[in-house]
Short mmCIF file of C-alpha atoms in Angstrom, two decimals:
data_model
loop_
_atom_site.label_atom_id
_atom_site.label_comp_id
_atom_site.label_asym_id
_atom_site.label_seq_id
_atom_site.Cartn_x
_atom_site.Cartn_y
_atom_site.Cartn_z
CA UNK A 1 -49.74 -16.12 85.24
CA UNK A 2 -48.30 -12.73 84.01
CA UNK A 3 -44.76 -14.50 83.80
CA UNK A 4 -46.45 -17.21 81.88
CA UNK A 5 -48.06 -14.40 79.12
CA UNK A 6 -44.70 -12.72 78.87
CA UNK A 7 -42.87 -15.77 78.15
CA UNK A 8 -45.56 -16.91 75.49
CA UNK A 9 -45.42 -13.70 73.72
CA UNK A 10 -41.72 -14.11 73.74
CA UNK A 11 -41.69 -17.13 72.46
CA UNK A 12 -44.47 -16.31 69.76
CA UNK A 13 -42.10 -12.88 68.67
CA UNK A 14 -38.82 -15.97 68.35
CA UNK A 15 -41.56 -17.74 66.39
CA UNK A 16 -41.99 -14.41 64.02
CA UNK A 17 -38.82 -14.02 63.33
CA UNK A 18 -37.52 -16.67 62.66
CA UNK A 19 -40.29 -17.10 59.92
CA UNK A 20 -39.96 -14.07 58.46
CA UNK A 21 -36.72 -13.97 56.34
CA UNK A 22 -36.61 -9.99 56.38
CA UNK A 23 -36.70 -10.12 60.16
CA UNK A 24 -34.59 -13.26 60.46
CA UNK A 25 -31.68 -11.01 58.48
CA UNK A 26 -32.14 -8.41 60.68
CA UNK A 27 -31.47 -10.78 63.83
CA UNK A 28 -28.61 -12.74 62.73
CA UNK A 29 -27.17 -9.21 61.55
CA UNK A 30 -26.98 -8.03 65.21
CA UNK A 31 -24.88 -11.13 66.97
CA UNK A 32 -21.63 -10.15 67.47
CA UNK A 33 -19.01 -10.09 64.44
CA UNK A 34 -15.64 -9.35 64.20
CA UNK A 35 -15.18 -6.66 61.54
CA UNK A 36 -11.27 -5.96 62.20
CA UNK A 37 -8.60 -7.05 58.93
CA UNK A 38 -5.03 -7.35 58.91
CA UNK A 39 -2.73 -4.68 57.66
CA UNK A 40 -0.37 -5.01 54.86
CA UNK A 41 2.80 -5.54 57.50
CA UNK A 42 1.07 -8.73 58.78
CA UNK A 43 1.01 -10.46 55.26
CA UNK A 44 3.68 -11.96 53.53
CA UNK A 45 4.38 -14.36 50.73
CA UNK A 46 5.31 -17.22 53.34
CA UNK A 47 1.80 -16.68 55.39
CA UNK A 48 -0.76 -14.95 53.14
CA UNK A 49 -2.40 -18.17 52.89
CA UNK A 50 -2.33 -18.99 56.66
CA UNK A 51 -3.32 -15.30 57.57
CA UNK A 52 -5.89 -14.31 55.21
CA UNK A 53 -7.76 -17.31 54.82
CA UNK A 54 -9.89 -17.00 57.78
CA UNK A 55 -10.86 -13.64 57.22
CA UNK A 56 -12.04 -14.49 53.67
CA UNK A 57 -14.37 -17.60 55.51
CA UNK A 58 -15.37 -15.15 57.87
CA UNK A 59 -16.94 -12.61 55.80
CA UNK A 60 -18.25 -15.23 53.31
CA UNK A 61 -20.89 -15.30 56.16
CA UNK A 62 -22.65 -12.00 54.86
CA UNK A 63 -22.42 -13.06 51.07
CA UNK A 64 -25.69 -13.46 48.92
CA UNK A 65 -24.39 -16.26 47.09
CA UNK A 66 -24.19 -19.39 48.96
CA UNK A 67 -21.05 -20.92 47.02
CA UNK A 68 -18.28 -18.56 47.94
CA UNK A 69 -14.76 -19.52 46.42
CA UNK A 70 -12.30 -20.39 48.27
CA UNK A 71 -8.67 -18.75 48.73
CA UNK A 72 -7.06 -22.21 48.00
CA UNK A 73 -3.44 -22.74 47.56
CA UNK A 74 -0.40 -22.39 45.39
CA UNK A 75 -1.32 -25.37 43.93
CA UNK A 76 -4.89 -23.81 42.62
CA UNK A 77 -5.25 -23.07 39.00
CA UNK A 78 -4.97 -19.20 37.60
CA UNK A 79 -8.37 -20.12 35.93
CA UNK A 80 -9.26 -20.98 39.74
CA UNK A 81 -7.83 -17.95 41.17
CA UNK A 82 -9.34 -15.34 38.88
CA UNK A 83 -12.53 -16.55 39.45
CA UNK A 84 -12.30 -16.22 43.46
CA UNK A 85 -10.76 -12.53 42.95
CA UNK A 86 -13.77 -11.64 40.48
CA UNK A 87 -16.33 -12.88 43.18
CA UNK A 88 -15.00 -11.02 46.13
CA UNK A 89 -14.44 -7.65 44.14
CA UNK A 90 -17.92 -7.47 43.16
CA UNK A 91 -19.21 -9.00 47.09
CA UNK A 92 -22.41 -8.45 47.48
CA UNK A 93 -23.94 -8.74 51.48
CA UNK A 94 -27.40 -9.32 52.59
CA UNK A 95 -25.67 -7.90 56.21
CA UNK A 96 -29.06 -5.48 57.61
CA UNK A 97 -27.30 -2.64 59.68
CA UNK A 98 -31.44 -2.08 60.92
CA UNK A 99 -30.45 -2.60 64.34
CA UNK A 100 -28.39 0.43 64.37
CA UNK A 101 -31.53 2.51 63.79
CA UNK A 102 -31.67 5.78 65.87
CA UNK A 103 -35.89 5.72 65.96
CA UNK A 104 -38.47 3.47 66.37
CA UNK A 105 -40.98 4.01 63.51
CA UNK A 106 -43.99 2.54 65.96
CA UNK A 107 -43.10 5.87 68.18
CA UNK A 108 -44.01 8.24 65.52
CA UNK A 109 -46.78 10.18 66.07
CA UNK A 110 -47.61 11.20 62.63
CA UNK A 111 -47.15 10.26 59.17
CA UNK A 112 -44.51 13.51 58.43
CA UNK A 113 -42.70 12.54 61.44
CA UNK A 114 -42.71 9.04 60.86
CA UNK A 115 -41.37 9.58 57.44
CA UNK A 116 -38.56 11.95 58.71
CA UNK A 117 -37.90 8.93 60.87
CA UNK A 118 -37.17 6.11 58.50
CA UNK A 119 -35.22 8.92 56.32
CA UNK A 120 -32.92 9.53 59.21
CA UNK A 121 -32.62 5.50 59.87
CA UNK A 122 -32.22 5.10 56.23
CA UNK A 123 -28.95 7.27 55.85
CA UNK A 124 -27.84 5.83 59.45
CA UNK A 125 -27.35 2.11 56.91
CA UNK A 126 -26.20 3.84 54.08
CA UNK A 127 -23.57 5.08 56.15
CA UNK A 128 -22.73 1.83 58.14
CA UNK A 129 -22.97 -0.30 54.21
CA UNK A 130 -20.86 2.27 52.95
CA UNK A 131 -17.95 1.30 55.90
CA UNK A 132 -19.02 -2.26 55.07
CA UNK A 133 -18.31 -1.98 51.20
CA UNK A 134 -15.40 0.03 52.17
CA UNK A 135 -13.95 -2.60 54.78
CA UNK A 136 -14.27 -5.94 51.86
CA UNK A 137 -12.84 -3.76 49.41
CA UNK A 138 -9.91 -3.18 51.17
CA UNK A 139 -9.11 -6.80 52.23
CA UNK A 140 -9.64 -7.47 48.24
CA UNK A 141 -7.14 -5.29 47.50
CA UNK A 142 -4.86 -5.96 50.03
CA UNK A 143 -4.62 -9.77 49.38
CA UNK A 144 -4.92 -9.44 45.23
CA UNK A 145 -1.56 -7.34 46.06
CA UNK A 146 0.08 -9.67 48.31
CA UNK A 147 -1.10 -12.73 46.77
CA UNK A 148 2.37 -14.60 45.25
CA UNK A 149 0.19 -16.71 42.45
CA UNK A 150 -1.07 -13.16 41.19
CA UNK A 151 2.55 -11.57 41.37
CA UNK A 152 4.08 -14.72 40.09
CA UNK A 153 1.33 -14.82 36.72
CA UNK A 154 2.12 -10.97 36.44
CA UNK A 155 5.74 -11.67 36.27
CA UNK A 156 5.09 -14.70 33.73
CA UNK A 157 3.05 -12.30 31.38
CA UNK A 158 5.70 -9.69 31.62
CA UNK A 159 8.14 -11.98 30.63
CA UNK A 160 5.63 -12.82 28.12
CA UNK A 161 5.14 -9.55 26.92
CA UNK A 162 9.04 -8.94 26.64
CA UNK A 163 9.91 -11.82 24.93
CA UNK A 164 7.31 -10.91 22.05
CA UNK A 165 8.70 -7.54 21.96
CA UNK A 166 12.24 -8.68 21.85
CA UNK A 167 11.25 -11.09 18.85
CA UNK A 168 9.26 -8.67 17.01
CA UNK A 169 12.15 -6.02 17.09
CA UNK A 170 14.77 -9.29 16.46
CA UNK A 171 12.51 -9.47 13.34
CA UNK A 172 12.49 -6.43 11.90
CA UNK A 173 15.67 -5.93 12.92
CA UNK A 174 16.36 -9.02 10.95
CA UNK A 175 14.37 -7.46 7.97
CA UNK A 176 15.87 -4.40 7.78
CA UNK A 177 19.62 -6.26 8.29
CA UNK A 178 18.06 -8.27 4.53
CA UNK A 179 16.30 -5.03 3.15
CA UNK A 180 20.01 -3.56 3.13
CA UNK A 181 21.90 -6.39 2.18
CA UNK A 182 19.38 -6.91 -0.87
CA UNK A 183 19.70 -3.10 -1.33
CA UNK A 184 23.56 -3.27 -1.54
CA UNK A 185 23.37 -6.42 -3.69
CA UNK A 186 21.49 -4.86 -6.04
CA UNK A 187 23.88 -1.99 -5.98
CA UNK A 188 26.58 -4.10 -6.42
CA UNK A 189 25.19 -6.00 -9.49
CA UNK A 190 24.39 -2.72 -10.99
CA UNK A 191 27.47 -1.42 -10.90
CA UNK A 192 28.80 -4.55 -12.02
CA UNK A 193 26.43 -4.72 -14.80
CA UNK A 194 27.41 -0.86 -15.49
CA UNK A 195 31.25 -1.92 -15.79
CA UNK A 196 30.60 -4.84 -17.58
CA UNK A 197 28.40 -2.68 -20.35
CA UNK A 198 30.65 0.32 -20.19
CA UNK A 199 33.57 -2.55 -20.59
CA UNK A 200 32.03 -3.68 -23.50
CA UNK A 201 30.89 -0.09 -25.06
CA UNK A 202 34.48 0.66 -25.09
CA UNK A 203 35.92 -2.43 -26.56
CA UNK A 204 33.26 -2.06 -28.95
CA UNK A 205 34.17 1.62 -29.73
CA UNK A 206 37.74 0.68 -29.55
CA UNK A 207 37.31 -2.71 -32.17
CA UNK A 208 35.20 -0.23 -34.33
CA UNK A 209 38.02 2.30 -34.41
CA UNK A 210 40.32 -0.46 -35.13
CA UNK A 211 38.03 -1.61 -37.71
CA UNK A 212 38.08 1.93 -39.55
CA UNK A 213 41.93 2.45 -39.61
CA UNK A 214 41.99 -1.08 -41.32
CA UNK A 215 39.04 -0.08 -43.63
CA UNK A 216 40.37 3.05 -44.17
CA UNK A 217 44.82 1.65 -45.41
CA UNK A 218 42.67 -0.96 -47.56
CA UNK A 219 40.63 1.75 -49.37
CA UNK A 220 44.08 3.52 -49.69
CA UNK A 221 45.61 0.55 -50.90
CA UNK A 222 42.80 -0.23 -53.57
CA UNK A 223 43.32 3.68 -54.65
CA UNK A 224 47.31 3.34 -54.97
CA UNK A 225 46.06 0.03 -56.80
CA UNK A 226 44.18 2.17 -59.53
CA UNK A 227 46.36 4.38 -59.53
CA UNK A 228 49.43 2.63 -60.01
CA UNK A 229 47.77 0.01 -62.59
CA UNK A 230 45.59 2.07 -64.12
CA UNK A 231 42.14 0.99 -63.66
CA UNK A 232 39.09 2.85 -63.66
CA UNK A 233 38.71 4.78 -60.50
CA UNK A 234 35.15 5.79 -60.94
CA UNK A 235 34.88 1.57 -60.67
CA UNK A 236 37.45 1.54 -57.65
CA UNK A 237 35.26 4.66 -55.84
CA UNK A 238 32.07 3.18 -56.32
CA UNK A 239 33.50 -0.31 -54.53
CA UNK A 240 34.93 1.56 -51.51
CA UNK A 241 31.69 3.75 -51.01
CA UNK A 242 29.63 0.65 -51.00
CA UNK A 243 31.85 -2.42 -49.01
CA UNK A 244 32.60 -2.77 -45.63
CA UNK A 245 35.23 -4.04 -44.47
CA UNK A 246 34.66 -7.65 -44.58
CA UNK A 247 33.84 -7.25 -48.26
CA UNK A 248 37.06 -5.57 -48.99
CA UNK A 249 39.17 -8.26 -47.08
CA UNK A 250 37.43 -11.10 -49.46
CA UNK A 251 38.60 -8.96 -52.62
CA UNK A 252 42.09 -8.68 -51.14
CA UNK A 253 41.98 -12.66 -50.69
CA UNK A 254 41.06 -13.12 -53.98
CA UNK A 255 43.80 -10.79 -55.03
CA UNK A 256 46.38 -13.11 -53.73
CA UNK A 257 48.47 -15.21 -55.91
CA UNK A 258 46.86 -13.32 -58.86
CA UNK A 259 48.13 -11.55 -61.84
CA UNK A 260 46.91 -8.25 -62.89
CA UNK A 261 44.60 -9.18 -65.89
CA UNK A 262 43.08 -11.31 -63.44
CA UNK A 263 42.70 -8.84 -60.23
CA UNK A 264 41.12 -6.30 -63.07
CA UNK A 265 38.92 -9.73 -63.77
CA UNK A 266 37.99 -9.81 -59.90
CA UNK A 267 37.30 -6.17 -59.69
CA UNK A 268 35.20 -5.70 -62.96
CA UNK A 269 32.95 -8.56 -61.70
CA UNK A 270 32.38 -7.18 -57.92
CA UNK A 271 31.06 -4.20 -59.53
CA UNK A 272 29.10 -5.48 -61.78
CA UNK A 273 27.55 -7.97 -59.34
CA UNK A 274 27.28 -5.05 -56.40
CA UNK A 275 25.71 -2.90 -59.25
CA UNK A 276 22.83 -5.85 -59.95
CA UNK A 277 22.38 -6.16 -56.31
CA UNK A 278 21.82 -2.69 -55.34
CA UNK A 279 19.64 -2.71 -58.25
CA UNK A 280 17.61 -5.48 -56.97
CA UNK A 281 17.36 -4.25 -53.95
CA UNK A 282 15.73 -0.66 -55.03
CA UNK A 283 13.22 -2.31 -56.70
CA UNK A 284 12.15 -4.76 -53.68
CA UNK A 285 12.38 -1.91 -51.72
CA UNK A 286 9.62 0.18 -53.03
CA UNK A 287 7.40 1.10 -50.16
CA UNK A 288 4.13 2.99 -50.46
CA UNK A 289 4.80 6.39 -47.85
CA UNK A 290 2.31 6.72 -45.12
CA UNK A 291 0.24 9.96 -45.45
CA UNK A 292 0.80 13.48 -42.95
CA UNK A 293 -1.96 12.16 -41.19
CA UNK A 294 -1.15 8.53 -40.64
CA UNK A 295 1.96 9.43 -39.18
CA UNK A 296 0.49 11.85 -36.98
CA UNK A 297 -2.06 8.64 -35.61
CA UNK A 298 1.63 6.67 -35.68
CA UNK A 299 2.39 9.35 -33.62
CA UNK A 300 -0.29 9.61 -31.24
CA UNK A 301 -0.37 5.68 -31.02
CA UNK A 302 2.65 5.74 -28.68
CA UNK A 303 2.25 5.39 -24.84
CA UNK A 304 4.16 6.93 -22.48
CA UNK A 305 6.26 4.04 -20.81
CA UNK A 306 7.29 3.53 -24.89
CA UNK A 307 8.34 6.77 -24.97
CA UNK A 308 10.18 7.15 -21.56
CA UNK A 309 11.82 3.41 -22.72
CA UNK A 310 12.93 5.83 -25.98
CA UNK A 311 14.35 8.54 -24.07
CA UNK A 312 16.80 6.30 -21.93
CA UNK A 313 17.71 3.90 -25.10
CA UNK A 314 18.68 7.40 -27.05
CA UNK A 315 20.99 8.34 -24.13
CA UNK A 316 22.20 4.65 -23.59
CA UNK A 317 23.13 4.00 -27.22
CA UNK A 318 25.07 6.89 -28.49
CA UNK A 319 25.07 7.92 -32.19
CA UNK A 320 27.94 5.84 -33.99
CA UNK A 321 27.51 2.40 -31.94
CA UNK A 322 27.23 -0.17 -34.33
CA UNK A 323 23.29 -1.56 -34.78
CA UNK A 324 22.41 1.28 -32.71
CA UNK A 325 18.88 1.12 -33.95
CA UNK A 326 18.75 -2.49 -33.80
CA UNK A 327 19.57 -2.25 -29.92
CA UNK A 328 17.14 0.81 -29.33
CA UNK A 329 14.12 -1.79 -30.59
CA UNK A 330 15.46 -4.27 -28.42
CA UNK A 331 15.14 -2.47 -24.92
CA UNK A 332 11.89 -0.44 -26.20
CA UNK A 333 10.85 -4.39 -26.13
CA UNK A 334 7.55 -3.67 -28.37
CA UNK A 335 6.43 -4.50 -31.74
CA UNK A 336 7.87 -0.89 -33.16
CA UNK A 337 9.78 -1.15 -36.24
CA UNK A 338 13.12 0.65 -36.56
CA UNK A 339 11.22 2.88 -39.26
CA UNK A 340 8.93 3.71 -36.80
CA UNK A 341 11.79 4.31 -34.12
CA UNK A 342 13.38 6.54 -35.69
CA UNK A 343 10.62 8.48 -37.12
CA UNK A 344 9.48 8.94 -32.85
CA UNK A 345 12.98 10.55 -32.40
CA UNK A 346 13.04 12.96 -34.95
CA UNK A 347 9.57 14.23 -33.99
CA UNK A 348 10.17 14.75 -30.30
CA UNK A 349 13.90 16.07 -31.25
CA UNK A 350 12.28 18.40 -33.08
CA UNK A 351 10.59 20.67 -30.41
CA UNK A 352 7.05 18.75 -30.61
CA UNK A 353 5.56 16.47 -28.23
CA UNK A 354 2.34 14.57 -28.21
CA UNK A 355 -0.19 13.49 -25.44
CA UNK A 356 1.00 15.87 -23.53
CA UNK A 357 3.48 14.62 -21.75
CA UNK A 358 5.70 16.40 -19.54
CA UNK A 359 8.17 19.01 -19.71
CA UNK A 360 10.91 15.91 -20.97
CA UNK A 361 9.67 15.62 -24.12
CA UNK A 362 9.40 19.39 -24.97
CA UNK A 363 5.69 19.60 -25.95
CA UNK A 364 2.89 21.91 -25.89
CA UNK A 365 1.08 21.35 -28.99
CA UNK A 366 -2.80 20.45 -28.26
CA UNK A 367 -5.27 18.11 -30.51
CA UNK A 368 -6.95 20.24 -33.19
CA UNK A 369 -10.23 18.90 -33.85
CA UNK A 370 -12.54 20.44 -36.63
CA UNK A 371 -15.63 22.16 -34.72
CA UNK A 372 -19.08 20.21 -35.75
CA UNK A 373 -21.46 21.18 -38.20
CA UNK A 374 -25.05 20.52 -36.31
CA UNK A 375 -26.16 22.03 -33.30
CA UNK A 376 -26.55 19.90 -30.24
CA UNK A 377 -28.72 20.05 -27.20
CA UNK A 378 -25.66 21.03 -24.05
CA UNK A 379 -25.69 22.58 -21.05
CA UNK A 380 -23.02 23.84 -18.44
CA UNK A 381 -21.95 22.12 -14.79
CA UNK A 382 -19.38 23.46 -12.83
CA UNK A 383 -17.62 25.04 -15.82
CA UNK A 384 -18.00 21.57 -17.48
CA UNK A 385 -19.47 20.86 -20.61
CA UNK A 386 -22.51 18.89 -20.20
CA UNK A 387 -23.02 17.08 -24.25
CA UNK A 388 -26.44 15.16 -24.26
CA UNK A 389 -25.24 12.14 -26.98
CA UNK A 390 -27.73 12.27 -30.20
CA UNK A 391 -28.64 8.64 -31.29
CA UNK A 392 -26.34 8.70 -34.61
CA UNK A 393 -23.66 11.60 -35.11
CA UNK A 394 -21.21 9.35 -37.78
CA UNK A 395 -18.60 11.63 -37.22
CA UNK A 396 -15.06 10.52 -35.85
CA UNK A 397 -16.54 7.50 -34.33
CA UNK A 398 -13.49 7.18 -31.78
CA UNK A 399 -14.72 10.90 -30.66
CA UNK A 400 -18.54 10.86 -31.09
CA UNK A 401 -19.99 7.22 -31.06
CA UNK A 402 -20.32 7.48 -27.00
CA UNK A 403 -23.18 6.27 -25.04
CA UNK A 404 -24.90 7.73 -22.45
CA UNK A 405 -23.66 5.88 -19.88
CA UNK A 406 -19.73 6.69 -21.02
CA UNK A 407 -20.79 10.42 -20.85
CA UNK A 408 -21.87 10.55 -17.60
CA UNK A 409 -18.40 8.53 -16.57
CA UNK A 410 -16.50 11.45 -17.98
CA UNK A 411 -18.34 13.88 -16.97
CA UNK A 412 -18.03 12.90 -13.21
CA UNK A 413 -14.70 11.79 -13.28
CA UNK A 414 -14.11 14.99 -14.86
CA UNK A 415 -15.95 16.87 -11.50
CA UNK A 416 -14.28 14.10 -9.28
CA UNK A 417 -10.34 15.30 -10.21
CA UNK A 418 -11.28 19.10 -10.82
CA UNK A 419 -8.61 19.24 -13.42
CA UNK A 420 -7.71 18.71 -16.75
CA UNK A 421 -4.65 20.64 -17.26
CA UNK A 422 -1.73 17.48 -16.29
CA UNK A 423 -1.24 13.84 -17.75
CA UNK A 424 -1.53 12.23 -14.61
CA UNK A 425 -5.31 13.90 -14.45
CA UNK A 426 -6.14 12.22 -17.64
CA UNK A 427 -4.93 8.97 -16.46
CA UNK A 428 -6.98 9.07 -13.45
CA UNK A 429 -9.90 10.48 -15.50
CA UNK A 430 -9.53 7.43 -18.17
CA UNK A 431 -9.36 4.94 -15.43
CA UNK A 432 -12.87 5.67 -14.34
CA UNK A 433 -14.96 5.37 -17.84
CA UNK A 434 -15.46 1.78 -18.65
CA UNK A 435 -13.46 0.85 -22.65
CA UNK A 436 -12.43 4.01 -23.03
CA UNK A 437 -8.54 4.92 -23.50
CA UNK A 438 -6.01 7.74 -22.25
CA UNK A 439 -6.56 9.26 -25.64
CA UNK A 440 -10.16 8.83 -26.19
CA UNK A 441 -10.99 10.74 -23.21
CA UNK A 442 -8.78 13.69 -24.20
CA UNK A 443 -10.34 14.28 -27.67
CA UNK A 444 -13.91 13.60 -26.29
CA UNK A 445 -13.38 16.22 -23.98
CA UNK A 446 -11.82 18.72 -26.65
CA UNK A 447 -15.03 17.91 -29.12
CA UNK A 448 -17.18 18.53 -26.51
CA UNK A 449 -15.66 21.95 -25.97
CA UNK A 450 -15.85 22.90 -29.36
CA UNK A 451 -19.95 21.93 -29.81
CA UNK A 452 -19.95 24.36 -26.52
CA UNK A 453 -17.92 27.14 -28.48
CA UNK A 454 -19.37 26.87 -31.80
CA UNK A 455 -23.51 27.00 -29.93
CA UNK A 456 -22.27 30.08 -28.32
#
């Protein structure tokens, strides 16, 4: 009978367990389980599949998940394979280390001690979990070393990697190899270009000095003409001040074959008809002079690229090339006239300058602007003139007829550059006020100053 109770309460305990899915864990944790792995000198790329496989099914015992990858082949996919590595480094186990507790909370005779208890079980788990984490880790590791698909894709990428590297530096290589040869090219033409203009300059020079020996024996020759014939020489003079030496060839053409009566003919008639032409031409000729002050606006009309275009036409076409003038409007490459040209280069010769510009063009000179009659409401920012605009000033309208809205452009473009003393800050300033030029800016600014001087 006692047997009998025994082996019912057995058999009702079995029954417990095995219902109880907590309990059931901590059963199956205790059978007996082989928790050895191989070392590193048993593995090698001809039986890491043989060798590691059964750990790997082994272990999948304790896993959470119920689909555990599998190790596969070297037929399995990379897609395959990283997917069965990212699984078994982040394992997790259900495996209860319970049975390894060192006290039997139903023992306990008080709460405090039975809470010391499970405190001392519970770091007896971490412990063994800890070993367990440990010992999967390490057969991860071992086999994502030794595995040849994983060595074999790491090789591919290097490759990989390399060959991108060796293309990229191919490439620039290559671009650098073009950069030089375009560089050297250019070079080349320039030079070429340079010898073929210099080439020219001097045949030019050297045809123009020809030109003036040959101008200068047939002036001699018309001279030992008058002289020798007596004709007028005030007629002769005024003929050689006034042809070239195409004119004087045709004379000497029409000389040929002629008696004197008749040369005396030719030349009474070239002055006469030179004398009616230059005549003509005065009167045609009459232009109305600009005023002081619309040449100064001339003046202050050009830009700086038409002035630095200027400079290097002055140097490149020397005084005494023929046209010379002609050629300087030609690489300026803007509507300027020759008058106006010319008038530029005598200014800027002459030890003034205008916008400013750098030390190249010799300048210092500032605008002058006449100080304003009424009184306007201002005030003072960071050493700036601050102008409030009045609806209707009517006064230099370029200067004065500014809105609101323009002011307060200037004004903190003006605070943004934190200097007004170099070209380059007026051309950022002017690029920040909306319709509003290099020079508008400039004599805003200087108008502005002098409402400032004349309230104070």
């Amino acid at each position: 009978m006692v047997e009998t109770m025994i082996c019912s309460k057995k058999i009702q305990k079995a029954y417990d367990t095995l219902g109880n899915i907590k309990l059931r864990k901590q059963y199956d944790s205790q059978e007996p389980f082989d928790n050895s792995i191989p070392t590193a000198a048993d593995v090698t790329e001809d039986n890491f599949f043989e060798v590691l496989a059964p750990y790997f099914d082994r272990n999948a015992k304790w896993s959470t998940k119920k689909r555990v990858p599998q190790l596969g082949n070297m037929e399995t996919t990379w897609k395959q394979v990283q997917k069965f590595y990212e699984f078994w480094f982040n394992f997790q186990s259900w495996r209860d280390f319970s049975y390894e507790d060192e006290y039997d909370l139903e023992e306990a005779e008080s709460r405090e001690e039975k809470r010391w208890m499970d405190r001392r079980n519970q770091k007896i788990r971490s412990k063994f979990t800890t070993e367990e984490r440990s010992r999967i880790r390490s057969l991860v590791n071992m086999a994502y070393k030794k595995d040849p698909r994983v060595i074999k894709q790491k090789s591919d990428e290097k490759e990989e990697r390399e060959e991108r590297i060796r293309r990229r530096k191919e490439a620039r290589k290559n671009r650098e190899e073009e950069r030089k040869r375009m560089e050297e090219e250019k070079i080349r033409q320039r030079e070429a270009e340079e010898m073929a203009r210099k080439e020219a300059l001097d045949n030019e020079m050297l045809e123009m000095k020809k030109r003036k020996r040959v101008l200068l024996k047939r002036k001699k020759k018309l001279r030992v003409f008058s002289q020798k014939f007596d004709y007028n020489p005030e007629k002769i003079e005024y003929l050689i001040e006034r042809y070239n030496l195409d004119d004087i060839n045709n004379l000497f053409l029409e000389f040929e074959g002629k008696g004197k009566k008749k040369i005396f003919k030719i030349l009474d008639d070239a002055f006469d008809e030179l004398k009616e032409e230059i005549s003509n031409r005065s009167k045609k000729d009459v232009v109305v002079e600009k005023t002081q002050e619309e040449i100064e606006q001339e003046l202050l009309s050009w830009s700086k690229e038409e002035v630095d275009l200027l400079t290097k036409a002055v140097k490149k076409y020397p005084v005494g090339l023929r046209q010379r003038w002609e050629q300087i409007q030609s690489f300026i490459g803007t509507k300027r006239s020759i008058k106006e040209i010319r008038r530029m280069v005598e200014y800027t010769s002459s030890g003034k300058r205008t916008h400013g510009w750098d030390n190249s063009h010799q300048n210092t000179e500032k605008y002058n602007l006449p100080a304003p009659s009424q009184n306007y409401e201002y005030r003072l920012e960071y050493n700036v003139p601050i102008l409030v605009v009045p609806p209707d000033l009517g006064f230099y309208e370029s200067v004065t007829n500014w809105s609101q809205e323009s002011q307060n452009q200037l004004q903190d473009a003006i605070k943004e550059i934190g200097s007004v003393t170099r070209e380059e800050d007026w051309v950022a300033i002017s690029e920040r006020v909306d319709n509003r030029t290099y020079n508008d800016c400039i004599l805003r600014y200087k108008y502005i100053v002098a409402v400032v001087k004349e309230n104070n």
